[in-house]
PDB file of C-alpha atoms in Angstrom:
ATOM      1  CA  MET E 483      13.319 -33.241   8.882  1.00  0.00           C
ATOM      2  CA  GLU E 484      13.207 -30.623  11.421  1.00  0.00           C
ATOM      3  CA  GLN E 485      10.327 -27.765  11.434  1.00  0.00           C
ATOM      4  CA  THR E 486      11.095 -24.276  10.940  1.00  0.00           C
ATOM      5  CA  ASN E 487       9.603 -21.631  13.402  1.00  0.00           C
ATOM      6  CA  GLU E 488       7.406 -20.329  10.335  1.00  0.00           C
ATOM      7  CA  ALA E 489       6.599 -23.867   9.700  1.00  0.00           C
ATOM      8  CA  ALA E 490       5.531 -24.701  13.251  1.00  0.00           C
ATOM      9  CA  ALA E 491       3.464 -21.344  13.457  1.00  0.00           C
ATOM     10  CA  ALA E 492       1.223 -22.201  10.332  1.00  0.00           C
ATOM     11  CA  ARG E 493      -2.287 -22.316  10.889  1.00  0.00           C
ATOM     12  CA  GLN E 494      -5.075 -24.509   8.574  1.00  0.00           C
ATOM     13  CA  VAL E 495      -7.264 -21.777   7.497  1.00  0.00           C
ATOM     14  CA  GLU E 496     -10.435 -22.608   5.648  1.00  0.00           C
ATOM     15  CA  ILE E 497     -12.430 -19.818   3.741  1.00  0.00           C
ATOM     16  CA  THR E 498     -15.683 -20.810   2.220  1.00  0.00           C
ATOM     17  CA  ALA E 499     -16.976 -17.899  -0.290  1.00  0.00           C
ATOM     18  CA  ARG E 500     -20.391 -17.562  -1.438  1.00  0.00           C
ATOM     19  CA  GLY E 501     -21.292 -14.482  -2.955  1.00  0.00           C
ATOM     20  CA  GLY E 502     -20.811 -11.571  -0.454  1.00  0.00           C
ATOM     21  CA  GLN E 503     -20.223 -13.862   2.496  1.00  0.00           C
ATOM     22  CA  ALA E 504     -17.771 -15.666   3.333  1.00  0.00           C
ATOM     23  CA  ASP E 505     -17.260 -18.330   6.584  1.00  0.00           C
ATOM     24  CA  ILE E 506     -13.658 -18.528   7.966  1.00  0.00           C
ATOM     25  CA  GLU E 507     -12.181 -21.271   9.931  1.00  0.00           C
ATOM     26  CA  ILE E 508      -8.757 -21.324  11.650  1.00  0.00           C
ATOM     27  CA  ASP E 509      -7.667 -24.763  12.980  1.00  0.00           C
ATOM     28  CA  GLY E 510     -11.576 -25.761  12.844  1.00  0.00           C
ATOM     29  CA  THR E 511     -12.646 -23.078  14.955  1.00  0.00           C
ATOM     30  CA  ARG E 512     -15.289 -20.793  13.406  1.00  0.00           C
ATOM     31  CA  ILE E 513     -14.670 -17.077  13.254  1.00  0.00           C
ATOM     32  CA  ASP E 514     -17.823 -14.790  13.924  1.00  0.00           C
ATOM     33  CA  PRO E 515     -18.305 -13.338  10.387  1.00  0.00           C
ATOM     34  CA  SER E 516     -19.069  -9.782  12.275  1.00  0.00           C
ATOM     35  CA  THR E 517     -15.503  -9.535  13.555  1.00  0.00           C
ATOM     36  CA  VAL E 518     -13.683  -9.853  10.083  1.00  0.00           C
ATOM     37  CA  LYS E 519     -14.488  -6.851   7.580  1.00  0.00           C
ATOM     38  CA  ALA E 520     -12.163  -8.132   4.540  1.00  0.00           C
ATOM     39  CA  TYR E 521      -9.736 -11.044   4.040  1.00  0.00           C
ATOM     40  CA  SER E 522      -6.999 -11.582   1.435  1.00  0.00           C
ATOM     41  CA  VAL E 523      -4.880 -14.409   0.511  1.00  0.00           C
ATOM     42  CA  SER E 524      -1.525 -14.507  -1.232  1.00  0.00           C
ATOM     43  CA  HIS E 525       1.101 -17.192  -2.024  1.00  0.00           C
ATOM     44  CA  LEU E 526       4.414 -17.131  -3.744  1.00  0.00           C
ATOM     45  CA  ALA E 527       5.972 -20.112  -4.679  1.00  0.00           C
ATOM     46  CA  GLY E 528       8.442 -21.737  -2.323  1.00  0.00           C
ATOM     47  CA  GLU E 529       6.985 -19.740   0.619  1.00  0.00           C
ATOM     48  CA  GLN E 530       4.135 -20.345   3.097  1.00  0.00           C
ATOM     49  CA  PRO E 531       0.866 -19.084   2.153  1.00  0.00           C
ATOM     50  CA  ASP E 532      -0.130 -15.471   3.784  1.00  0.00           C
ATOM     51  CA  VAL E 533      -3.932 -14.981   4.966  1.00  0.00           C
ATOM     52  CA  LEU E 534      -4.529 -11.526   5.886  1.00  0.00           C
ATOM     53  CA  LEU E 535      -7.710 -10.727   8.226  1.00  0.00           C
ATOM     54  CA  HIS E 536      -8.936  -7.124   8.538  1.00  0.00           C
ATOM     55  CA  VAL E 537     -10.698  -7.455  11.716  1.00  0.00           C
ATOM     56  CA  THR E 538     -13.494  -5.432  13.037  1.00  0.00           C
ATOM     57  CA  ASP E 539     -13.927  -3.329  16.498  1.00  0.00           C
ATOM     58  CA  ARG E 540     -17.361  -4.768  17.166  1.00  0.00           C
ATOM     59  CA  GLY E 541     -18.142  -6.781  20.419  1.00  0.00           C
ATOM     60  CA  ASP E 542     -16.028  -7.972  23.025  1.00  0.00           C
ATOM     61  CA  THR E 543     -14.511 -10.591  20.309  1.00  0.00           C
ATOM     62  CA  GLN E 544     -10.841 -11.134  21.594  1.00  0.00           C
ATOM     63  CA  TRP E 545      -8.218 -12.288  19.306  1.00  0.00           C
ATOM     64  CA  SER E 546      -5.486 -14.635  19.910  1.00  0.00           C
ATOM     65  CA  GLY E 547      -2.617 -16.482  18.053  1.00  0.00           C
ATOM     66  CA  MET E 548       0.478 -15.917  16.413  1.00  0.00           C
ATOM     67  CA  ALA E 549       1.111 -13.610  13.681  1.00  0.00           C
ATOM     68  CA  ARG E 550       3.945 -12.361  11.332  1.00  0.00           C
ATOM     69  CA  VAL E 551       4.174  -8.575  11.594  1.00  0.00           C
ATOM     70  CA  ALA E 552       6.123  -6.621   8.986  1.00  0.00           C
ATOM     71  CA  VAL E 553       6.470  -2.527   9.572  1.00  0.00           C
ATOM     72  CA  ALA E 554       7.765  -0.969   6.411  1.00  0.00           C
ATOM     73  CA  ASP E 555       9.682   2.472   6.807  1.00  0.00           C
ATOM     74  CA  VAL E 556       8.721   5.153   4.581  1.00  0.00           C
ATOM     75  CA  PRO E 557      11.575   5.831   2.257  1.00  0.00           C
ATOM     76  CA  ASP E 558      12.969   9.474   2.535  1.00  0.00           C
ATOM     77  CA  PRO E 559      12.222  10.895  -0.859  1.00  0.00           C
ATOM     78  CA  GLY E 560      14.754  13.530  -0.402  1.00  0.00           C
ATOM     79  CA  PRO E 561      17.647  11.505  -2.216  1.00  0.00           C
ATOM     80  CA  ALA E 562      15.361  10.669  -5.074  1.00  0.00           C
ATOM     81  CA  ALA E 563      14.030  14.378  -5.320  1.00  0.00           C
ATOM     82  CA  ALA E 564      17.385  15.841  -5.335  1.00  0.00           C
ATOM     83  CA  ILE E 565      18.688  13.400  -8.190  1.00  0.00           C
ATOM     84  CA  PHE E 566      15.313  14.211 -10.301  1.00  0.00           C
ATOM     85  CA  LEU E 567      15.746  18.026  -9.898  1.00  0.00           C
ATOM     86  CA  GLU E 568      19.818  17.754 -10.804  1.00  0.00           C
ATOM     87  CA  ALA E 569      18.720  16.165 -14.099  1.00  0.00           C
ATOM     88  CA  ILE E 570      16.185  19.044 -14.987  1.00  0.00           C
ATOM     89  CA  ASP E 571      17.387  21.314 -18.011  1.00  0.00           C
ATOM     90  CA  PRO E 572      16.879  24.833 -16.340  1.00  0.00           C
ATOM     91  CA  GLU E 573      16.553  26.139 -20.027  1.00  0.00           C
ATOM     92  CA  GLY E 574      14.139  23.316 -21.164  1.00  0.00           C
ATOM     93  CA  LEU E 575      11.937  23.900 -17.976  1.00  0.00           C
ATOM     94  CA  GLU E 576      11.540  27.781 -18.449  1.00  0.00           C
ATOM     95  CA  ARG E 577      10.552  26.881 -21.847  1.00  0.00           C
ATOM     96  CA  ALA E 578       8.054  24.234 -21.142  1.00  0.00           C
ATOM     97  CA  VAL E 579       6.392  26.613 -18.270  1.00  0.00           C
ATOM     98  CA  LEU E 580       6.223  29.681 -20.564  1.00  0.00           C
ATOM     99  CA  ALA E 581       4.612  27.722 -23.236  1.00  0.00           C
ATOM    100  CA  ARG E 582       1.794  26.098 -20.860  1.00  0.00           C
ATOM    101  CA  PRO E 583      -1.462  27.563 -21.417  1.00  0.00           C
ATOM    102  CA  ASP E 584      -2.641  27.534 -17.626  1.00  0.00           C
ATOM    103  CA  ILE E 585       0.132  29.824 -16.695  1.00  0.00           C
ATOM    104  CA  GLY E 586      -1.444  32.802 -14.704  1.00  0.00           C
ATOM    105  CA  SER E 587      -0.358  36.468 -13.896  1.00  0.00           C
ATOM    106  CA  GLU E 588      -1.112  36.557 -10.317  1.00  0.00           C
ATOM    107  CA  PRO E 589       1.662  36.636  -7.674  1.00  0.00           C
ATOM    108  CA  TYR E 590       3.672  33.036  -7.641  1.00  0.00           C
ATOM    109  CA  SER E 591       1.914  32.095 -10.578  1.00  0.00           C
ATOM    110  CA  LEU E 592       5.241  31.395 -12.615  1.00  0.00           C
ATOM    111  CA  THR E 593       6.679  29.188  -9.581  1.00  0.00           C
ATOM    112  CA  GLN E 594       3.316  27.367  -9.251  1.00  0.00           C
ATOM    113  CA  THR E 595       3.431  26.582 -12.690  1.00  0.00           C
ATOM    114  CA  MET E 596       7.035  25.467 -12.695  1.00  0.00           C
ATOM    115  CA  LEU E 597       6.184  22.919  -9.766  1.00  0.00           C
ATOM    116  CA  THR E 598       3.091  21.808 -11.454  1.00  0.00           C
ATOM    117  CA  GLN E 599       5.281  20.958 -14.787  1.00  0.00           C
ATOM    118  CA  LEU E 600       8.088  19.279 -12.565  1.00  0.00           C
ATOM    119  CA  GLY E 601       5.387  17.138 -10.845  1.00  0.00           C
ATOM    120  CA  GLU E 602       4.142  16.003 -14.362  1.00  0.00           C
ATOM    121  CA  TRP E 603       7.517  15.430 -15.477  1.00  0.00           C
ATOM    122  CA  ALA E 604       8.006  13.268 -12.123  1.00  0.00           C
ATOM    123  CA  ARG E 605       5.072  11.467 -13.079  1.00  0.00           C
ATOM    124  CA  GLY E 606       5.999  10.809 -16.482  1.00  0.00           C
ATOM    125  CA  LEU E 607       3.167  12.931 -18.050  1.00  0.00           C
TER     126      LEU E 607
END
């Protein structure tokens, strides 16, 4: 059976946690505890487990090795916002805003209250 690139890149990681302290070894090599400020472990059935080390910037410690890196694009909120706003009943919005106790009398307070109401509706409040 052939190894996949992912399986070939897998490392043996051992974490021994006691209270607020943890000893971490990668392929039998102990990692200096001052170089890791946090870690997390996740594993989905049928996939390789992932260990995420959050490293500190202390000292001259050099990190080397292979890693899987994922870069996420922040979704454009425009299309979702447009769909949300198209579904708003103008009469219902006006009624809801004028009935709010926090509507002010300062300039732009009606607009501010409408934006507050729309934000609450968007969050499901």
